[in-house]
Short mmCIF file of C-alpha atoms in Angstrom, two decimals:
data_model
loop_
_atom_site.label_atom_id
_atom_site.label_comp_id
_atom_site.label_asym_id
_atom_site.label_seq_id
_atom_site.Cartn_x
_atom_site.Cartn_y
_atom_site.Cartn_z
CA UNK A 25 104.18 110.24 80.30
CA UNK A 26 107.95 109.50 80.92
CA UNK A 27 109.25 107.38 83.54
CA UNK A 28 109.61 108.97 86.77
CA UNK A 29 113.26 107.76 86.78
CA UNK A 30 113.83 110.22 83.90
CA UNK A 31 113.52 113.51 86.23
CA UNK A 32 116.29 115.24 86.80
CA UNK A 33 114.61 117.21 89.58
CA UNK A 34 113.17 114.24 91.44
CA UNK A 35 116.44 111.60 91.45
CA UNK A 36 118.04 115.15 92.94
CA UNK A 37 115.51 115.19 95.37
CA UNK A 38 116.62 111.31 96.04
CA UNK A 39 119.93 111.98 96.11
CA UNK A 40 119.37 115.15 98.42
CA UNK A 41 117.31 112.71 100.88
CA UNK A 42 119.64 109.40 100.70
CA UNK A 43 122.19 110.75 103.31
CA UNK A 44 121.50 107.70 105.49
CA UNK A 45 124.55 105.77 106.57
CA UNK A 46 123.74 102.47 104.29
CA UNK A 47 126.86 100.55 105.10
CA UNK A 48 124.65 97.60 107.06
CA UNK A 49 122.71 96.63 103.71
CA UNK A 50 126.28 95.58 102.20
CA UNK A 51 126.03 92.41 100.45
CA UNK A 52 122.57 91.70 102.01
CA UNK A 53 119.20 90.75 100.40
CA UNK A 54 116.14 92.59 100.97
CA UNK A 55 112.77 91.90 99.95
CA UNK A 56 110.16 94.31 99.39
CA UNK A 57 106.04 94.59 99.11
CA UNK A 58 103.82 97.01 97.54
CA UNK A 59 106.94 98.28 94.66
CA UNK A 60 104.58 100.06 92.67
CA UNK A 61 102.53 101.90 95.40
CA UNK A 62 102.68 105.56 96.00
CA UNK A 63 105.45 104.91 99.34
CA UNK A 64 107.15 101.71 98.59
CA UNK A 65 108.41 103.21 94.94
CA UNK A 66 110.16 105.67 96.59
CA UNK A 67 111.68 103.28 99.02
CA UNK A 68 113.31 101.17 96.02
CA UNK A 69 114.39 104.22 94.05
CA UNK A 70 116.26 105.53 97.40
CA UNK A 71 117.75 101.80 97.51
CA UNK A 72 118.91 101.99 93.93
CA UNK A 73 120.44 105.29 94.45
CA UNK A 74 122.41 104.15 97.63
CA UNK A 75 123.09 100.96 95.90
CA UNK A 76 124.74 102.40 92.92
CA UNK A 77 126.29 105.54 95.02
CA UNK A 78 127.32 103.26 97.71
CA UNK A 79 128.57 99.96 95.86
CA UNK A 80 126.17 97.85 98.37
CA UNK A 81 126.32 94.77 96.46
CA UNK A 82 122.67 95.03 97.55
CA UNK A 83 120.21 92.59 96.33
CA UNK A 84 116.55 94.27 95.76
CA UNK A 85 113.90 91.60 95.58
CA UNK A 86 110.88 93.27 94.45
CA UNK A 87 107.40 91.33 95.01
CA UNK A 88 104.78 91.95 92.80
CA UNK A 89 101.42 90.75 91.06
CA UNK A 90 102.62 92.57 88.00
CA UNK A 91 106.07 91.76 86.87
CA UNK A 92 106.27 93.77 83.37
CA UNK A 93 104.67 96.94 85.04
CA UNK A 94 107.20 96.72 87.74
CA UNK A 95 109.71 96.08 85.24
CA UNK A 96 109.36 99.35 83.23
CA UNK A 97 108.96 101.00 86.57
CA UNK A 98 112.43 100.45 87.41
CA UNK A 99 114.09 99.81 83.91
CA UNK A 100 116.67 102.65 84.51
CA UNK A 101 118.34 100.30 87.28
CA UNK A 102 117.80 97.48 85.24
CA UNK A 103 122.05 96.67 85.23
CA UNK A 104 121.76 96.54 89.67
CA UNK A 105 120.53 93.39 91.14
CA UNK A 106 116.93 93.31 90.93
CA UNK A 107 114.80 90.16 90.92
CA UNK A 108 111.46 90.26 90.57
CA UNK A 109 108.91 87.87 92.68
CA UNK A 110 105.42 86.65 91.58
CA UNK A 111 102.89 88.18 94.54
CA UNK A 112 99.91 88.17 96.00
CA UNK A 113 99.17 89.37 99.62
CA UNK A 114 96.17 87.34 99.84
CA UNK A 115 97.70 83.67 98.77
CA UNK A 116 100.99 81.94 100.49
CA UNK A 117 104.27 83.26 100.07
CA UNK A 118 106.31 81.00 97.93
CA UNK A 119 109.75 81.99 97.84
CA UNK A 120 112.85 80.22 98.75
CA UNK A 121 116.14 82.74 98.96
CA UNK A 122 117.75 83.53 102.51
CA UNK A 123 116.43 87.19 103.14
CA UNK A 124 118.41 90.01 105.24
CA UNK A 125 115.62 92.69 105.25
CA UNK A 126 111.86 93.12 104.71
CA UNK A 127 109.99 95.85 103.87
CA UNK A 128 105.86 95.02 103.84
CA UNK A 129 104.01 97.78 102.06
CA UNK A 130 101.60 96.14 100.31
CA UNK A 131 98.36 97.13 101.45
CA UNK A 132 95.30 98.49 99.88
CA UNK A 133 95.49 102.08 100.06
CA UNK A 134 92.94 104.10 98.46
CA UNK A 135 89.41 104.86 100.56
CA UNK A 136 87.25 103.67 97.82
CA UNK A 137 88.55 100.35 97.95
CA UNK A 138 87.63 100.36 101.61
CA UNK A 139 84.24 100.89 101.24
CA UNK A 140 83.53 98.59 97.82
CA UNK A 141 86.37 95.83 99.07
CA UNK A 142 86.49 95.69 103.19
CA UNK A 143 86.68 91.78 103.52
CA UNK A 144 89.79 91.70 100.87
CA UNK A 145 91.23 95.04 102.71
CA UNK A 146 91.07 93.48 106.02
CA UNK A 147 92.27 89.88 104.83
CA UNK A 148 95.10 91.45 102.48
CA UNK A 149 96.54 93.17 105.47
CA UNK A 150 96.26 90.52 108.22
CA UNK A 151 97.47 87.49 105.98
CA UNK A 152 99.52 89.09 104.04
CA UNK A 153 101.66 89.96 106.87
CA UNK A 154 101.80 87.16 108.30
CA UNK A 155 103.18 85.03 105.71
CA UNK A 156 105.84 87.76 105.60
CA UNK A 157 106.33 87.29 109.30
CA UNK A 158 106.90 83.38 108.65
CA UNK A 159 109.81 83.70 106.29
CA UNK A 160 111.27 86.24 108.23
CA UNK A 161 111.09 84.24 111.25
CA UNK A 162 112.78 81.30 109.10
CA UNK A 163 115.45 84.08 107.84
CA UNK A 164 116.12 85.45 111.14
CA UNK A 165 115.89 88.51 109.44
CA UNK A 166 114.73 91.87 110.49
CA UNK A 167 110.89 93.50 109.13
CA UNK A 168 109.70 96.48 108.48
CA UNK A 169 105.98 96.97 108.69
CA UNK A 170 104.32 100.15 106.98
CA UNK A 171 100.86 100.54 109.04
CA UNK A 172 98.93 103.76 108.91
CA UNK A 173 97.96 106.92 110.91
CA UNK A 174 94.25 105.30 110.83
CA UNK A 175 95.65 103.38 113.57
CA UNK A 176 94.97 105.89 116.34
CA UNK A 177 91.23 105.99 115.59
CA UNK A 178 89.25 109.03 117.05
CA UNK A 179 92.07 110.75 119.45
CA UNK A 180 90.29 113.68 121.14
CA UNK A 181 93.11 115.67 121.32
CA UNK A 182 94.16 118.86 118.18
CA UNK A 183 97.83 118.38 119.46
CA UNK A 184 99.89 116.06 117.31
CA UNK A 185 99.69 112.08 117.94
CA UNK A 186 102.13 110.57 119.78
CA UNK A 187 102.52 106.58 119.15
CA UNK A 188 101.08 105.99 122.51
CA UNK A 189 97.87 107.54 121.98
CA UNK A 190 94.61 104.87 121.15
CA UNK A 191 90.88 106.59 120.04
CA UNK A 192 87.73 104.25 119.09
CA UNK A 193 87.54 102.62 116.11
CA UNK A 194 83.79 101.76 115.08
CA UNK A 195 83.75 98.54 114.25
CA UNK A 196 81.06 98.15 112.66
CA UNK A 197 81.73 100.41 110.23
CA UNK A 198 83.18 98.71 107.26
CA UNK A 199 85.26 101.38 106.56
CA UNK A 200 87.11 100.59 109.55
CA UNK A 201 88.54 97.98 107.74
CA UNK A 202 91.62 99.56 106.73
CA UNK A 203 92.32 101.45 110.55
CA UNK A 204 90.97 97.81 112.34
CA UNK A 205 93.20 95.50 110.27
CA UNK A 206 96.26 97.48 110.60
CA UNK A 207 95.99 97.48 114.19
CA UNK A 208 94.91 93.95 114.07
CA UNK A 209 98.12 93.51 112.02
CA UNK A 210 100.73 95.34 114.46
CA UNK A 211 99.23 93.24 117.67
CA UNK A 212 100.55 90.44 115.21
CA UNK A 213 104.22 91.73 114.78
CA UNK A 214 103.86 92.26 118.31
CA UNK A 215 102.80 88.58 118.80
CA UNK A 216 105.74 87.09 116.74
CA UNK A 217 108.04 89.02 118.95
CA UNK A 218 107.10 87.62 121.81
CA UNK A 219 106.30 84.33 121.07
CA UNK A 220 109.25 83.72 118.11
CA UNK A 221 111.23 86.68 119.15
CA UNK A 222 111.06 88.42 115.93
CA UNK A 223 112.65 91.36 114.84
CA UNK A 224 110.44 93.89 113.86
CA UNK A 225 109.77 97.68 113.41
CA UNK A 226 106.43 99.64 112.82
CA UNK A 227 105.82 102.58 111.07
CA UNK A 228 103.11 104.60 111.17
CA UNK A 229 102.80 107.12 107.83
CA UNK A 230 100.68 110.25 108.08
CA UNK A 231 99.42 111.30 104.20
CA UNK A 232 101.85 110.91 102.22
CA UNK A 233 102.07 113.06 98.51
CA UNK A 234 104.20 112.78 95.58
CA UNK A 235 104.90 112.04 92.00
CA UNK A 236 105.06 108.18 92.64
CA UNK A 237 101.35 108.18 93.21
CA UNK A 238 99.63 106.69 90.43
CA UNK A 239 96.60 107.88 88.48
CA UNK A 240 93.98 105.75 90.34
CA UNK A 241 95.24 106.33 93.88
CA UNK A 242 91.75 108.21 94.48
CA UNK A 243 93.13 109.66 98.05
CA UNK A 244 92.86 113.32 98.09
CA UNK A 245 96.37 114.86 97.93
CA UNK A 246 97.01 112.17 94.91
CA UNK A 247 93.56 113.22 93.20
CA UNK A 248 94.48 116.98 93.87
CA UNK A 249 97.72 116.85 92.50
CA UNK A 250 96.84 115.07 89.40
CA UNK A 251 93.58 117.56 88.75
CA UNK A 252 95.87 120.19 89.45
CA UNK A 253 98.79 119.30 87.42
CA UNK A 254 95.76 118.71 84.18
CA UNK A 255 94.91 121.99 84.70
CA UNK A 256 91.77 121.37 86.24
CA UNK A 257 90.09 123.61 89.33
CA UNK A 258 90.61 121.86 93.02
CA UNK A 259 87.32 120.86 94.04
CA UNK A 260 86.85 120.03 98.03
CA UNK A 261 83.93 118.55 99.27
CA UNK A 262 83.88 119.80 102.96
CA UNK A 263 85.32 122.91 104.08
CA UNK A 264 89.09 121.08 104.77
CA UNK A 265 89.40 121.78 108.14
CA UNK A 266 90.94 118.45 109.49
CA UNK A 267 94.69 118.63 110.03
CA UNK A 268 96.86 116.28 108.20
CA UNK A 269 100.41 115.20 108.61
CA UNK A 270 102.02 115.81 104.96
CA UNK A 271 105.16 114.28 103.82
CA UNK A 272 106.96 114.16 100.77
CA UNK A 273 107.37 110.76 99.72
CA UNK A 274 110.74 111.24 99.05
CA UNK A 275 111.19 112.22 102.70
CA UNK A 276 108.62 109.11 103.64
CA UNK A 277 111.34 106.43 101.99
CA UNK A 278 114.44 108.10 104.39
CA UNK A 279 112.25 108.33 107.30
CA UNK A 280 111.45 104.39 106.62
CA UNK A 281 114.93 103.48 105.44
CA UNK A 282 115.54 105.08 109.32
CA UNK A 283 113.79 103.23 111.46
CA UNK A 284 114.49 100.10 109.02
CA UNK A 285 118.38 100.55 110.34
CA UNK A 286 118.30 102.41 113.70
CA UNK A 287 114.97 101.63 114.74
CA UNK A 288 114.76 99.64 118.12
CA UNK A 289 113.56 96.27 117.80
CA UNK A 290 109.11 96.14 118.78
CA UNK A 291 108.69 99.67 118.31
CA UNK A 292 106.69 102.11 116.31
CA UNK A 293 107.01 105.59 114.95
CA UNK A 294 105.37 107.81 113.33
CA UNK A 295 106.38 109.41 110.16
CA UNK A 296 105.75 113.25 109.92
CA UNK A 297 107.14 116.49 108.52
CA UNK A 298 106.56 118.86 111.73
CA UNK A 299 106.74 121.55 109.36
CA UNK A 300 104.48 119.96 107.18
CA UNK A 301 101.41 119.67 109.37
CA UNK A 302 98.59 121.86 107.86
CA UNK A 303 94.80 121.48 107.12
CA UNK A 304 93.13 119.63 104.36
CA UNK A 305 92.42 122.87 102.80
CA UNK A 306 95.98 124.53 103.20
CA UNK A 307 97.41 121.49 100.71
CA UNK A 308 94.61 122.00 98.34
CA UNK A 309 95.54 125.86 98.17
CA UNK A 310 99.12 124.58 97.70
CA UNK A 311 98.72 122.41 94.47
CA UNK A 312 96.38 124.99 93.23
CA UNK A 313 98.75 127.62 93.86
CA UNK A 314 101.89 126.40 92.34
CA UNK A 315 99.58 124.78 88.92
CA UNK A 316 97.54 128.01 89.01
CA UNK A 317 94.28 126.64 89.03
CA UNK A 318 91.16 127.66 91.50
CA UNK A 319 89.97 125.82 94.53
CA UNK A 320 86.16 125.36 94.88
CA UNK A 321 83.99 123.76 97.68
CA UNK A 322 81.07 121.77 97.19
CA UNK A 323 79.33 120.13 99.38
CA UNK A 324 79.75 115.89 98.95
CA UNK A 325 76.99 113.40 98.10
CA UNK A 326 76.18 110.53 100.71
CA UNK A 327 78.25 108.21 98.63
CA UNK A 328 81.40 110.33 98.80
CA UNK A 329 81.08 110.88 102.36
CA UNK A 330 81.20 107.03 103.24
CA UNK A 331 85.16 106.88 102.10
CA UNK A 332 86.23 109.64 104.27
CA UNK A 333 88.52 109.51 106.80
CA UNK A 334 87.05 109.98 110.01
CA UNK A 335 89.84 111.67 112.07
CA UNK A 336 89.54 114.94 112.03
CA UNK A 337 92.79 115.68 113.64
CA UNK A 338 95.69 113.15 112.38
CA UNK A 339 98.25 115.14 112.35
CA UNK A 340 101.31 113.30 114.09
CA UNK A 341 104.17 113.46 116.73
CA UNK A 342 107.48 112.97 115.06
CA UNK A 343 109.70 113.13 118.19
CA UNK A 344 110.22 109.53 118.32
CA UNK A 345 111.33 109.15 114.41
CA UNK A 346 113.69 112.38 114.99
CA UNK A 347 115.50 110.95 118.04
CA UNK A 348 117.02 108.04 115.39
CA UNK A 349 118.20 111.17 113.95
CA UNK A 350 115.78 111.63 110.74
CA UNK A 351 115.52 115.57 109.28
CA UNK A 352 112.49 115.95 106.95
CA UNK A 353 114.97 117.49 103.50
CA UNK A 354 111.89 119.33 102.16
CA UNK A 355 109.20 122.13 103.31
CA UNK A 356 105.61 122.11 102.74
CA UNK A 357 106.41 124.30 99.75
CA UNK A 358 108.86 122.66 98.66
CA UNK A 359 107.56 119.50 98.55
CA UNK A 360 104.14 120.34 96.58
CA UNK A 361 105.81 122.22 94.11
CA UNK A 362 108.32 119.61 93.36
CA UNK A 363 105.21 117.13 93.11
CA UNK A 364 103.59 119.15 90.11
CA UNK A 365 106.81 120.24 88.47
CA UNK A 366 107.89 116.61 88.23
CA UNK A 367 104.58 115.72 86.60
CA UNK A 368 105.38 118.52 84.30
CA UNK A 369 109.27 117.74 83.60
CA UNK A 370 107.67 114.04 82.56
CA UNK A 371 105.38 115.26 80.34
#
């Protein structure tokens, strides 16, 4: 398969979505974690595209445990200024350049690894962060942490979640890992404001779909679209009633690259298409829909069930996010089709 780069249709979904005013990242450096994953790609290809559209003189430090893969990621750009960073969110940050801007991403992301990993999901995502937090503290520099919907925990509510809502988390479920560490992690950006006055803003993704998801990312939009795109039948293993938030991730990297330059200082937001929020089910029917294969149910084994995500409402409030004066570019429709004809356009 091609590189993603080498769609026509997604850089003009880029380009459609990049109408941010970018003039504050002129001739600054910004640093940014979890490159290859399924939200942070975007973010760097939207940064490319305002760098070269803009003339930024932007400096893109991309940190990364694999430096060749995240090299042919981003090989079209390979004339901007891109430097790539040895990384590892579980082992100190060792890096010595005066940073503007960070963007922390890297997280573990699919369920499975949840379930077969919690002690390295919760560690990654509490350490990690905080040696982020250090430099930027050092840097006097302004960070961007991506949390997660999972944050809420069980909100009794089937209205959309605003960022002041808090449900139970069971904690002694390891598959709370994931939901308790991010919280864990945003009462520590919280912490370095007060006590080092740190500048920092949280964002809170709902499920978040696209062609930057990779093959392995097991979460169920990314397996969908993938099974759907090889031609194969949509099988879901409840009846996919829960409600989801569903973004685009090309709408996901301006929503970030939003609160990254507007957003106020110790807040959060959630990121959600309000036009996007539909069941599990309804985005199943989608990818089957515009790839023309069938949707099945079956009912899951115990195994299976253990990854899932226990909220059965997580759709979220987007108020907050819109008031910095972020517009979602793409539909539900629009979005899921785009998804599978990229994947076809690279084939």
């Amino acid at each position: 398969m091609k590189n993603i780069l080498e769609s026509k249709l997604y850089l003009s979904d880029l380009q459609k979505a990049a109408v941010l005013d970018f003039s504050e990242l002129k001739n600054k450096n910004i640093f940014v974690t979890g490159c290859n994953g399924l939200i942070c790609s975007s973010i760097v290809d939207m940064l490319l595209i305002a760098n070269k559209n803009n003339s930024l003189n932007l400096n893109i430090y991309l940190a990364t445990r694999n430096i060749e893969k995240t090299k042919r990621r981003f090989e079209q750009f390979e004339n901007q200024s891109i430097f790539y960073v040895k990384y590892d969110a579980t082992k100190p940050l060792s890096f010595d350049e005066k940073i503007d801007f960070f963007i922390h991403g890297a997280s573990p992301a699919s369920p499975d690894l949840f379930v077969k990993n919690p002690v390295d999901t919760m560690l990654s995502n509490f350490f990690g962060l905080k040696e982020i937090l250090d430099k930027a503290v050092k840097c006097n520099a302004r960070t961007l942490y991506v949390s997660s919907s999972e944050v809420y925990g069980k909100v009794q509510t089937s209205e959309p979640i605003p960022e002041d809502a808090c449900g139970p988390i069971d904690v002694l479920n390891s598959r709370s890992s994931y939901g308790q560490s991010k919280r864990a992690a945003e009462t520590l950006c919280a912490s370095y404001k007060t006590q080092y006055n740190a500048d920092i803003v949280i964002v809170r993704p709902g499920h978040i779909y696209g062609p930057t998801a990779s093959r392995t990312d097991n979460r169920v939009s990314s397996s969908f679209m993938y099974d759907a795109f090889d031609g194969k039948d949509l099988v879901l293993k409840s009846k996919g009633e829960q409600l989801r938030s569903y973004t685009y991730c090309v709408d996901c990297a301006s929503a970030i690259l939003y609160v990254l330059l507007k957003g106020e200082s110790g807040q959060a937001y959630n990121i959600s298409n309000p036009d996007s929020i539909c069941s599990i089910a309804d985005m199943a029917q989608s990818f089957a829909k515009y790839s023309g294969v069938k949707l099945r149910f079956e009912l899951p084994a115990d195994e299976e069930k253990k990854a899932f995500n226990p909220m059965n409402n997580s759709s979220l409030n987007s108020l907050k996010l819109e008031a910095l004066g972020w517009k979602p570019c793409f539909s539900k429709d629009e979005g899921f089709e785009h998804s599978i004809n990229i994947l076809k356009e690279l084939n």
